[in-house]
CSV table of C-alpha atoms and ligand atoms in Angstrom, one decimal:
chain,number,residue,atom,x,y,z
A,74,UNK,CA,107.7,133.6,98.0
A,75,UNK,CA,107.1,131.7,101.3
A,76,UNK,CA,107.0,133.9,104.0
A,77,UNK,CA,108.5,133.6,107.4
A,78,UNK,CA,105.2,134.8,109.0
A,79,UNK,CA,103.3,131.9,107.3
A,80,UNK,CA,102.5,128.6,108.7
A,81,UNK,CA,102.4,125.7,106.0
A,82,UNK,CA,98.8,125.3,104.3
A,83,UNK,CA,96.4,123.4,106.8
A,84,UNK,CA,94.6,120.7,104.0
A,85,UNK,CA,90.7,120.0,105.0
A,86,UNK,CA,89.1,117.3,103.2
A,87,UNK,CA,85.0,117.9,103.4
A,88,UNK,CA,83.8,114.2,102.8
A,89,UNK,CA,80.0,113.1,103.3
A,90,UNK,CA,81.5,110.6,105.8
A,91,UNK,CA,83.8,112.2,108.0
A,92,UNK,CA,86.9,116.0,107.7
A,93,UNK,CA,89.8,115.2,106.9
A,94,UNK,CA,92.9,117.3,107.7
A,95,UNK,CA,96.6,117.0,106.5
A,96,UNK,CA,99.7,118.9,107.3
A,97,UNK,CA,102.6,119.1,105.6
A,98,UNK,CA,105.4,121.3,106.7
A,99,UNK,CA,105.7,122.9,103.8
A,100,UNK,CA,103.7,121.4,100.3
A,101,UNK,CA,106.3,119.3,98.5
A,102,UNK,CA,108.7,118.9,101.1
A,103,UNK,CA,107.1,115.4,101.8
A,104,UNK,CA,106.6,115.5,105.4
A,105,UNK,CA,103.8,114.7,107.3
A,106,UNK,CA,103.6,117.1,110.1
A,107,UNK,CA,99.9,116.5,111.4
A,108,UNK,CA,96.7,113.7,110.1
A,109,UNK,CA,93.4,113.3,111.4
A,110,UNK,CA,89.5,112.4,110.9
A,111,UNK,CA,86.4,113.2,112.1
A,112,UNK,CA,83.4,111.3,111.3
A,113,UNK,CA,80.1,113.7,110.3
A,114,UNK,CA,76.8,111.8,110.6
A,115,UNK,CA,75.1,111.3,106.9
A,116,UNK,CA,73.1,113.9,105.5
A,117,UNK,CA,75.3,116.7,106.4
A,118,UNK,CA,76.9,117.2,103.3
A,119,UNK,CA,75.2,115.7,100.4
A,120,UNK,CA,77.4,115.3,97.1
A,121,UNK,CA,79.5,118.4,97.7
A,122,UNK,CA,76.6,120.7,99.3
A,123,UNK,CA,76.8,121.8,102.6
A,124,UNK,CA,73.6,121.4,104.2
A,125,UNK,CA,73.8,121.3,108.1
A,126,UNK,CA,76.9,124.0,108.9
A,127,UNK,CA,76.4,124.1,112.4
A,128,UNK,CA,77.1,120.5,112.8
A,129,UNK,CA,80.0,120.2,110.0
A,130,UNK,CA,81.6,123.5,112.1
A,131,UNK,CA,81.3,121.7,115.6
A,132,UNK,CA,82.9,118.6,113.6
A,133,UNK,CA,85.6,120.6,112.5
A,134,UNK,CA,86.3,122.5,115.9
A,135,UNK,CA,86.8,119.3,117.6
A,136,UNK,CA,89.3,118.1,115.2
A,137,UNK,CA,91.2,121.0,115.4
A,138,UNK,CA,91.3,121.1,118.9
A,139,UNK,CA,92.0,117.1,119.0
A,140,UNK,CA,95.1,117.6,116.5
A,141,UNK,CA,96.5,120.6,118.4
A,142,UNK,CA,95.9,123.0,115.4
A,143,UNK,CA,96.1,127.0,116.5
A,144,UNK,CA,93.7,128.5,113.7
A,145,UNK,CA,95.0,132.1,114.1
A,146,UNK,CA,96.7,133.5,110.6
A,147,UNK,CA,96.4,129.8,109.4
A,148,UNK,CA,95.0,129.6,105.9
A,149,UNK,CA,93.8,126.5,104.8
A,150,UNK,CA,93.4,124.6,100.9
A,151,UNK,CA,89.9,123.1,100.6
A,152,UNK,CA,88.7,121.6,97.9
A,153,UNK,CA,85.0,121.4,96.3
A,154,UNK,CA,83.4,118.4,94.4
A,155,UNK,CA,80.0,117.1,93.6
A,156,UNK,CA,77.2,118.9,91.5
A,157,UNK,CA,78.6,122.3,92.4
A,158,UNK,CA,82.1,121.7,89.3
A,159,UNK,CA,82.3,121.4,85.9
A,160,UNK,CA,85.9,120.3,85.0
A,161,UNK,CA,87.0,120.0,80.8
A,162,UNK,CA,90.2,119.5,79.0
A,163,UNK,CA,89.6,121.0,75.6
A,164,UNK,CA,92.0,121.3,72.7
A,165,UNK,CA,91.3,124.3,70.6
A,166,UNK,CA,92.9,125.7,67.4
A,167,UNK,CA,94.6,128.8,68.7
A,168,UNK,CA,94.1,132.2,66.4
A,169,UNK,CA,95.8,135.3,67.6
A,170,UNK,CA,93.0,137.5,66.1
A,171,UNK,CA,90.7,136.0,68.7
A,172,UNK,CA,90.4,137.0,72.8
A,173,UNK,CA,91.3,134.1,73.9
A,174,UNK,CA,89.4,134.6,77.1
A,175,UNK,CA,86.1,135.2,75.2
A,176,UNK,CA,86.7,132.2,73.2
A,177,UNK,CA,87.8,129.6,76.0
A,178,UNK,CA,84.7,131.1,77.6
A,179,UNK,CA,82.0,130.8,74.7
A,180,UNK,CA,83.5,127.1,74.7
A,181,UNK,CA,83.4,126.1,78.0
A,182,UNK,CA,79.5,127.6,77.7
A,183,UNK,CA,78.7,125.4,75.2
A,184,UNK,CA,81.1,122.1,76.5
A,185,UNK,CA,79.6,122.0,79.7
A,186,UNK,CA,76.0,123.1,78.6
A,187,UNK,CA,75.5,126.3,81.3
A,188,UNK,CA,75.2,130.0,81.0
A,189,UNK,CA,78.2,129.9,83.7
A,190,UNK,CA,76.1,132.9,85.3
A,191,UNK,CA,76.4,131.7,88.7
A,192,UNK,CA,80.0,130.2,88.5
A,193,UNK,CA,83.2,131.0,88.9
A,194,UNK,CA,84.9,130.1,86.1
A,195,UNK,CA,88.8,129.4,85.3
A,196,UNK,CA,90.7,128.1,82.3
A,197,UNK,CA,94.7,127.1,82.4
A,198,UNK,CA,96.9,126.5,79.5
A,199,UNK,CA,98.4,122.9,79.7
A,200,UNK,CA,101.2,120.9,77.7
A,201,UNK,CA,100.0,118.2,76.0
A,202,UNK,CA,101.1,115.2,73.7
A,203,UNK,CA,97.6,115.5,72.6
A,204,UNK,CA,96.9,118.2,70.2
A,205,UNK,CA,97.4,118.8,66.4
A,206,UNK,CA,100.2,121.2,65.8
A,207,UNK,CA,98.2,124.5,65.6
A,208,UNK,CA,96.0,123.7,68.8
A,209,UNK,CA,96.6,124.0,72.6
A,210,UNK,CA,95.2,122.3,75.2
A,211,UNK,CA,93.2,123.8,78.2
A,212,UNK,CA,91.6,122.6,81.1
A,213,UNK,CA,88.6,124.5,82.1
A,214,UNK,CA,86.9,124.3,85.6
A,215,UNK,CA,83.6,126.2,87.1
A,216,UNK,CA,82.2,125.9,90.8
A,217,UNK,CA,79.5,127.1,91.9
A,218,UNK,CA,79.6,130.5,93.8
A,219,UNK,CA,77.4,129.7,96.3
A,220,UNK,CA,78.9,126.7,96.8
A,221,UNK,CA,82.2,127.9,97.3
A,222,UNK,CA,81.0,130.2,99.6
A,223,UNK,CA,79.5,128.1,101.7
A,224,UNK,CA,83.3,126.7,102.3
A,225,UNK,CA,84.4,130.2,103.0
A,226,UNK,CA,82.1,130.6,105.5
A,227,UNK,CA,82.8,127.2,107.1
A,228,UNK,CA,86.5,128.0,107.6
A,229,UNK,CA,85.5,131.8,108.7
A,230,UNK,CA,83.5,130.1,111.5
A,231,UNK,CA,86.2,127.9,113.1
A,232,UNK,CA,88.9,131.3,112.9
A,233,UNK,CA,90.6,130.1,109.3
A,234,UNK,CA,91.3,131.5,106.2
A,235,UNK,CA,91.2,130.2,102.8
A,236,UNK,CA,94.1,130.5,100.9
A,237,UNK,CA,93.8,127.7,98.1
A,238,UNK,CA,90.2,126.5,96.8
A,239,UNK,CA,90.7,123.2,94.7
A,240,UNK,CA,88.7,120.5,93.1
A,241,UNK,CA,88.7,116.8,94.1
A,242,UNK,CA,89.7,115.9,90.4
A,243,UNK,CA,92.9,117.7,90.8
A,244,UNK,CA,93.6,116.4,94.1
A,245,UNK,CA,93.2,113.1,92.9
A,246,UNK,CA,95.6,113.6,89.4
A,247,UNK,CA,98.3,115.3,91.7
A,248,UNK,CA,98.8,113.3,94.8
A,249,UNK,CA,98.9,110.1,92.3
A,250,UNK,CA,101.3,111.7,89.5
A,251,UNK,CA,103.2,112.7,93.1
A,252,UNK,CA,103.4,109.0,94.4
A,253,UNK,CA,103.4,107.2,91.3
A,254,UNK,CA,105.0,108.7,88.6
A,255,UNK,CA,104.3,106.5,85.6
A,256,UNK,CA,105.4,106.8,81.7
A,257,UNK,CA,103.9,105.8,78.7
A,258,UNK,CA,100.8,104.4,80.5
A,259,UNK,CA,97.1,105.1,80.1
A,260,UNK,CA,96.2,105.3,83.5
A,261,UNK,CA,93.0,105.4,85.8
A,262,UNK,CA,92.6,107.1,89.4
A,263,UNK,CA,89.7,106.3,91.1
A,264,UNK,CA,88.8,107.8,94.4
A,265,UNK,CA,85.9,105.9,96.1
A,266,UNK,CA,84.1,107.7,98.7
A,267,UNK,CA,80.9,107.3,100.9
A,268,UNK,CA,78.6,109.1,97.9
A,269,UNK,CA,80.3,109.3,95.1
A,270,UNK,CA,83.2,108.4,93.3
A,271,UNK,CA,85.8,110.2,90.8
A,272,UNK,CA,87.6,109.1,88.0
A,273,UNK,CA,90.6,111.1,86.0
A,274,UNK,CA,93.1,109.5,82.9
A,275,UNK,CA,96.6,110.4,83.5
A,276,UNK,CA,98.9,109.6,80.4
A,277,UNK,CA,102.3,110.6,81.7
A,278,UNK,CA,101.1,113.1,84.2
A,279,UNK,CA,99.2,114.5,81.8
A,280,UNK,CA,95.0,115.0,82.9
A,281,UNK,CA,93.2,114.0,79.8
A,282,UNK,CA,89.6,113.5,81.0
A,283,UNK,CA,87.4,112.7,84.3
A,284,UNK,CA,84.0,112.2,85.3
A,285,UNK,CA,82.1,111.8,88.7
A,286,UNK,CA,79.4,109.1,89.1
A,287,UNK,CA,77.4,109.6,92.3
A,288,UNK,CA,78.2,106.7,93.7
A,289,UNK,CA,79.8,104.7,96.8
A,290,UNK,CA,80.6,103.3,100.5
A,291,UNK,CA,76.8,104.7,100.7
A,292,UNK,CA,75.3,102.4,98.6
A,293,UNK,CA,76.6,99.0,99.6
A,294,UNK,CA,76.2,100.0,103.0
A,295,UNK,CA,72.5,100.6,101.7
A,296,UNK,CA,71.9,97.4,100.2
A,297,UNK,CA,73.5,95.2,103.3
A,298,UNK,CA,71.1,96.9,105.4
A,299,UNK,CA,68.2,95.9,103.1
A,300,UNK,CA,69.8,92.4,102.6
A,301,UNK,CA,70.0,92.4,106.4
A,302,UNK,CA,67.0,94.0,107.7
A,303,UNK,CA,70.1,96.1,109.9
A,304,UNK,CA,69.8,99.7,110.1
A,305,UNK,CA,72.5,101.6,108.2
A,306,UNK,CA,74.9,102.0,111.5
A,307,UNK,CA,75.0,97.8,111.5
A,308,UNK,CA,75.2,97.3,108.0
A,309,UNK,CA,78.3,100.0,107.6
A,310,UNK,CA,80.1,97.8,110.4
A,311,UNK,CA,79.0,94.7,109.2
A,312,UNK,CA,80.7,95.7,105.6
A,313,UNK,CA,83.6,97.2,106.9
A,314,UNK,CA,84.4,93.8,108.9
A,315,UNK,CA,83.7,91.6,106.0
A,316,UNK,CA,86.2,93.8,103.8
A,317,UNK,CA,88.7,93.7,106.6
A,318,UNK,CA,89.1,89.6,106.4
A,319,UNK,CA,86.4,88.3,108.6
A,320,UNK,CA,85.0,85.2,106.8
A,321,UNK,CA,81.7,84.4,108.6
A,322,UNK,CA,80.2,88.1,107.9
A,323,UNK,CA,81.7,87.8,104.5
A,324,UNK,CA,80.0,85.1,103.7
A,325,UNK,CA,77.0,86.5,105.1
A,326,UNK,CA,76.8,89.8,102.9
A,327,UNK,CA,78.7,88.8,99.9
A,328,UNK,CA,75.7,88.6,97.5
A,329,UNK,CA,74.7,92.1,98.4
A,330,UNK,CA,78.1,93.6,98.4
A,331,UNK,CA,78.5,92.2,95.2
A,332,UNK,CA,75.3,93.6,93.4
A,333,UNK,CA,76.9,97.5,94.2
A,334,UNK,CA,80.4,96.0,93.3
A,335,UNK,CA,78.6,94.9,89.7
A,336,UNK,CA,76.8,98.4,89.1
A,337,UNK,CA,79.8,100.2,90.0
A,338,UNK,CA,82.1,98.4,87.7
A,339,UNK,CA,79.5,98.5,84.8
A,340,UNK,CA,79.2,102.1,85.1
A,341,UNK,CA,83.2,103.1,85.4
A,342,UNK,CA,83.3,101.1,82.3
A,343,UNK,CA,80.9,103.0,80.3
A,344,UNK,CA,83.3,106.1,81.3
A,345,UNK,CA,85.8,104.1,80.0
A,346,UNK,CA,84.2,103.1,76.8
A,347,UNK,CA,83.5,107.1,76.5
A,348,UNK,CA,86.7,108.1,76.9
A,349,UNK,CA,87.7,105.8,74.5
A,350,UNK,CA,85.5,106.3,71.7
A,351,UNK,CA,84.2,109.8,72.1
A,352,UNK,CA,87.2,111.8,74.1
A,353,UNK,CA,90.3,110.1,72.3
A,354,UNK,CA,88.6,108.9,69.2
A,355,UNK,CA,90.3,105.6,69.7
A,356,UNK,CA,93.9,106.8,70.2
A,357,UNK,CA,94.1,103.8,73.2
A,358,UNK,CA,93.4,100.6,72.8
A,359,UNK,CA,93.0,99.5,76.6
A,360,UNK,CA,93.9,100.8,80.2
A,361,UNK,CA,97.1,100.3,81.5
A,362,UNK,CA,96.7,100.4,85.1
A,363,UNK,CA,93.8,101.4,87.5
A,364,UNK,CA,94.7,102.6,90.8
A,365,UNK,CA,92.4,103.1,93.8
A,366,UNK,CA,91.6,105.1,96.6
A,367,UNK,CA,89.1,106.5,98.6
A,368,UNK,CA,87.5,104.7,102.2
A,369,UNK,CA,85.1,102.4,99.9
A,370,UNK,CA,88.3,101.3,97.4
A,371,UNK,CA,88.8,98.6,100.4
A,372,UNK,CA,85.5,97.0,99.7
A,373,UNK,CA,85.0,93.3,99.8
A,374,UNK,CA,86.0,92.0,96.3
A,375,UNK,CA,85.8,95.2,94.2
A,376,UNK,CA,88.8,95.7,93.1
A,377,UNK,CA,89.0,92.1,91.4
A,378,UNK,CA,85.1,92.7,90.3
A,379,UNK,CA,86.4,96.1,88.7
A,380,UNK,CA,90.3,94.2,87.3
A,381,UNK,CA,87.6,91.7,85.1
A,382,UNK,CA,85.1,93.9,84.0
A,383,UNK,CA,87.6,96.8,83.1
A,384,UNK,CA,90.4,93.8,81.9
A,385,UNK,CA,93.0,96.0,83.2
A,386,UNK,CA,95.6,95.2,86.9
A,387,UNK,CA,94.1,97.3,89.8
A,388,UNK,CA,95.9,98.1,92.8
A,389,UNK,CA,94.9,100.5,95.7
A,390,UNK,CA,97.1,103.4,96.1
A,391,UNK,CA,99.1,104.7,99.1
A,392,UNK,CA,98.5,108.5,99.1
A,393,UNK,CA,102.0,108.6,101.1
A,394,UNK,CA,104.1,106.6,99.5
A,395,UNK,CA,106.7,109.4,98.7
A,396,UNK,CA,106.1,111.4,102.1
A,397,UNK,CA,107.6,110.6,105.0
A,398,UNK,CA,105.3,110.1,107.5
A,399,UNK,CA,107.8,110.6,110.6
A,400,UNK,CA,107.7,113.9,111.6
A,401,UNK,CA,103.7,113.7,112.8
A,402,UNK,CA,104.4,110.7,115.2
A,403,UNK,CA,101.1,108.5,112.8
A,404,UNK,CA,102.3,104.8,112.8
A,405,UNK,CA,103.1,102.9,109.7
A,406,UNK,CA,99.8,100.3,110.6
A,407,UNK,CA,97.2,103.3,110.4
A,408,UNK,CA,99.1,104.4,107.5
A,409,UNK,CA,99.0,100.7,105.5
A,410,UNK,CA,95.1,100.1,106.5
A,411,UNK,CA,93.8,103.5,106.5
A,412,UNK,CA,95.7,105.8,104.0
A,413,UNK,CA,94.0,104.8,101.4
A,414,UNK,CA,90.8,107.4,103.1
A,415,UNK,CA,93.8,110.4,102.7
A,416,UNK,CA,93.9,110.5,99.0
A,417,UNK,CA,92.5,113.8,98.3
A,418,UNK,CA,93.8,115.1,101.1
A,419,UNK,CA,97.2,114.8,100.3
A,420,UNK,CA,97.0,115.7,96.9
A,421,UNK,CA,95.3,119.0,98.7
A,422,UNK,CA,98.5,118.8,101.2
A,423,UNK,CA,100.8,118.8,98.3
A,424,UNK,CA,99.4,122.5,97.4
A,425,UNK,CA,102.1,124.9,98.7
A,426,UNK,CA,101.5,128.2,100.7
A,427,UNK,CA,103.6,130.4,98.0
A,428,UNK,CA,101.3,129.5,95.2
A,429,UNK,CA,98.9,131.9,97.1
A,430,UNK,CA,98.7,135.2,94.9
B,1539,ATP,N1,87.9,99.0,105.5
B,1539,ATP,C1,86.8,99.4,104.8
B,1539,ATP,N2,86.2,98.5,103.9
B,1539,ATP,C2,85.1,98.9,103.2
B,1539,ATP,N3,84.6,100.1,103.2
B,1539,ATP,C3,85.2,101.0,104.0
B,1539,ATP,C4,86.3,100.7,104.8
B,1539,ATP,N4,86.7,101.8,105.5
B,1539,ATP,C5,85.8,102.8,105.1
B,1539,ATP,N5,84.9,102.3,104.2
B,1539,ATP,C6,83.9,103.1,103.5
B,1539,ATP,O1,84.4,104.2,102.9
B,1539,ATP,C7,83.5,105.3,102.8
B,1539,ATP,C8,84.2,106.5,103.4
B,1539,ATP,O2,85.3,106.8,102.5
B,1539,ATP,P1,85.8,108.3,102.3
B,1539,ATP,O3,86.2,108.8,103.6
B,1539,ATP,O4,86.8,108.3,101.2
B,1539,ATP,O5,84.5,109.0,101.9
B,1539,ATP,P2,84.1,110.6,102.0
B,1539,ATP,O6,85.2,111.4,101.5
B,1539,ATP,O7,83.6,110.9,103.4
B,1539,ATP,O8,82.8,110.7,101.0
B,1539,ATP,P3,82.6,111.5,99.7
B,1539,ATP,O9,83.9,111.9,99.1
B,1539,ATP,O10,81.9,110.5,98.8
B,1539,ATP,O11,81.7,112.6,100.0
B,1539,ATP,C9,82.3,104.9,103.7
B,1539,ATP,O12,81.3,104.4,102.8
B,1539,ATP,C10,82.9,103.7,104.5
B,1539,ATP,O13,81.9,102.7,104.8
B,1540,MG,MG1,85.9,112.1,99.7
């Protein structure tokens, strides 16, 4: 039940590149109440660990304060990624003799290779079109604890509360079924970030596998600076004008650009030949449609470097395409050139208050 005493969930998106906050005014409604950003200087958080917290707190303080956000009684949904989770569908033969919480738990043991000692571990029960008639299908997900704690204390600094911890995987499946609800299609989200990149298949809504390759903005940012002889801070701006449309610097920083486009590609399509062959033991025969998000999805030339080596139609997604974007004053131009950043943290904006228990 939502109270009257709650405020809607505050979403906070921890990047390696910059927070990310979202507002709805109440999870599914579809309004935008309240979107912002603020850059964190590299190194701070390095795939998912929190390393300088003085620095990523100050960050966040400032953003708050910048989008008007009172932090007393608010909770917050925040969502953790990286090394620190282990996320697996399984489909397992279901026996009422067994516990079925000692079983899912011996499994995920041995699925994601880990004594789970120092995780916090969950399983859910999910539909599936997937199974053989006396199986059910399960998605299992562990974080680590300190990890997670290391949020906590984050939001406990700046006066917050958690009320929803998430995982970027999830994000990513639920703001895209949200916006682009798709039937009968094998489809690919990929969220590509400054350090790494994630990738879930949907078929019909359903999650049915995803994988994270540390990977992203970073790295051709890295290699332009090399190409160059720039440091980093020139080389990010250099690549983010080329992507944007400016010929000269594009022709410039192409060949480099296009190197990271190559390895990237190669390696999203080993997931896919995985997924394929190992996962769905050939069950698909090819990817319907690969959509894109993520700050790095705008690079020069990848998404048609990614359409030919995948052979599948790639467009970049617009986390707010079913959310009207009114109520928090943002204009439709930020929206079309920079929504693309806000993917995972609508999917985390879409994550209503009541579901707290
Ligand atoms: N217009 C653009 N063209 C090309 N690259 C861009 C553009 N805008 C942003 N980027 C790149 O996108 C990356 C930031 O994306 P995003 O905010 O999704 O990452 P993040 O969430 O901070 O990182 P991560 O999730 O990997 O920790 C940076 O590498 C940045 O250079
Ligand atoms: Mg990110």
């Amino acid at each position: 039940m939502i109270s009257f005493f709650n405020s809607p969930l505050l979403a906070i998106d921890f990047g390696s590149s910059s927070i990310k906050i979202m507002e709805m005014t109440s999870g599914r409604s579809g309004k935008l109440q309240c979107l912002g950003l603020e850059l964190l200087p590299r190194g701070v958080i390095e795939h998912g660990v929190i390393r300088e917290p003085e620095t990523i707190a100050a960050a966040l303080q400032k953003l708050l304060k910048r989008l008007n956000i009172k932090t007393k009684n608010r909770r917050v949904a925040i969502s953790i990624s990286g090394v620190s989770t282990l996320v697996k569908r399984v489909a397992m033969a279901f026996d009422a003799d067994v516990d079925l919480d000692e079983a899912i738990f011996e499994e995920a043991k041995q699925r994601f290779a880990h004594n789970l000692e120092d995780m916090y571990f969950r399983f859910e029960e999910v539909a599936s079109t997937f199974v053989a008639e006396a199986e059910k299908a399960y998605i299992l997900v562990a974080a680590k604890i300190d990890t997670v704690e290391q949020y906590i204390d984050l939001i406990h600094r700046v006066g917050l509360k958690v009320g929803i911890t998430d995982c970027d995987f999830f994000c990513l499946a639920n703001m895209f079924d949200f916006n682009y609800p798709i039937a009968d299609a094998l489809t690919m989200a990929i969220n590509i970030g400054a350090s790494s990149t994630q990738i879930v298949f949907l078929y019909n809504g359903e999650f049915l596998y995803s994988r994270e390759i540390f990977m992203g903005g970073n790295e051709i940012s890295q290699k332009v600076s090399d190409f160059l002889k720039v440091d980093f801070e020139n080389a990010e701006s250099l690549k983010i004008s080329a992507s944007m449309g400016e010929q000269a610097i594009a022709e410039r920083i192409k060949p480099a650009i296009q190197e990271i486009n190559d390895q990237l590609a190669a390696e999203i399509n080993t997931t896919v030949t995985y997924f394929m062959g190992e996962e769905m033991a050939g069950r698909f025969e090819k990817v319907d449609h690969i959509f894109l998000c993520g700050g790095a999805a705008s690079t020069l030339n990848l998404g048609t470097t990614l359409s030919s080596t995948l052979r599948a139609p790639v467009q970049t997604i617009n986390p707010f395409q079913r959310i009207d974007t009114q109520p928090s004053g943002i204009d439709m131009d930020y929206i079309m050139t920079q929504g693309a950043l806000f993917g995972i943290s609508v999917g985390l904006g879409l994550r209503d208050i009541s579901e707290i228990k």
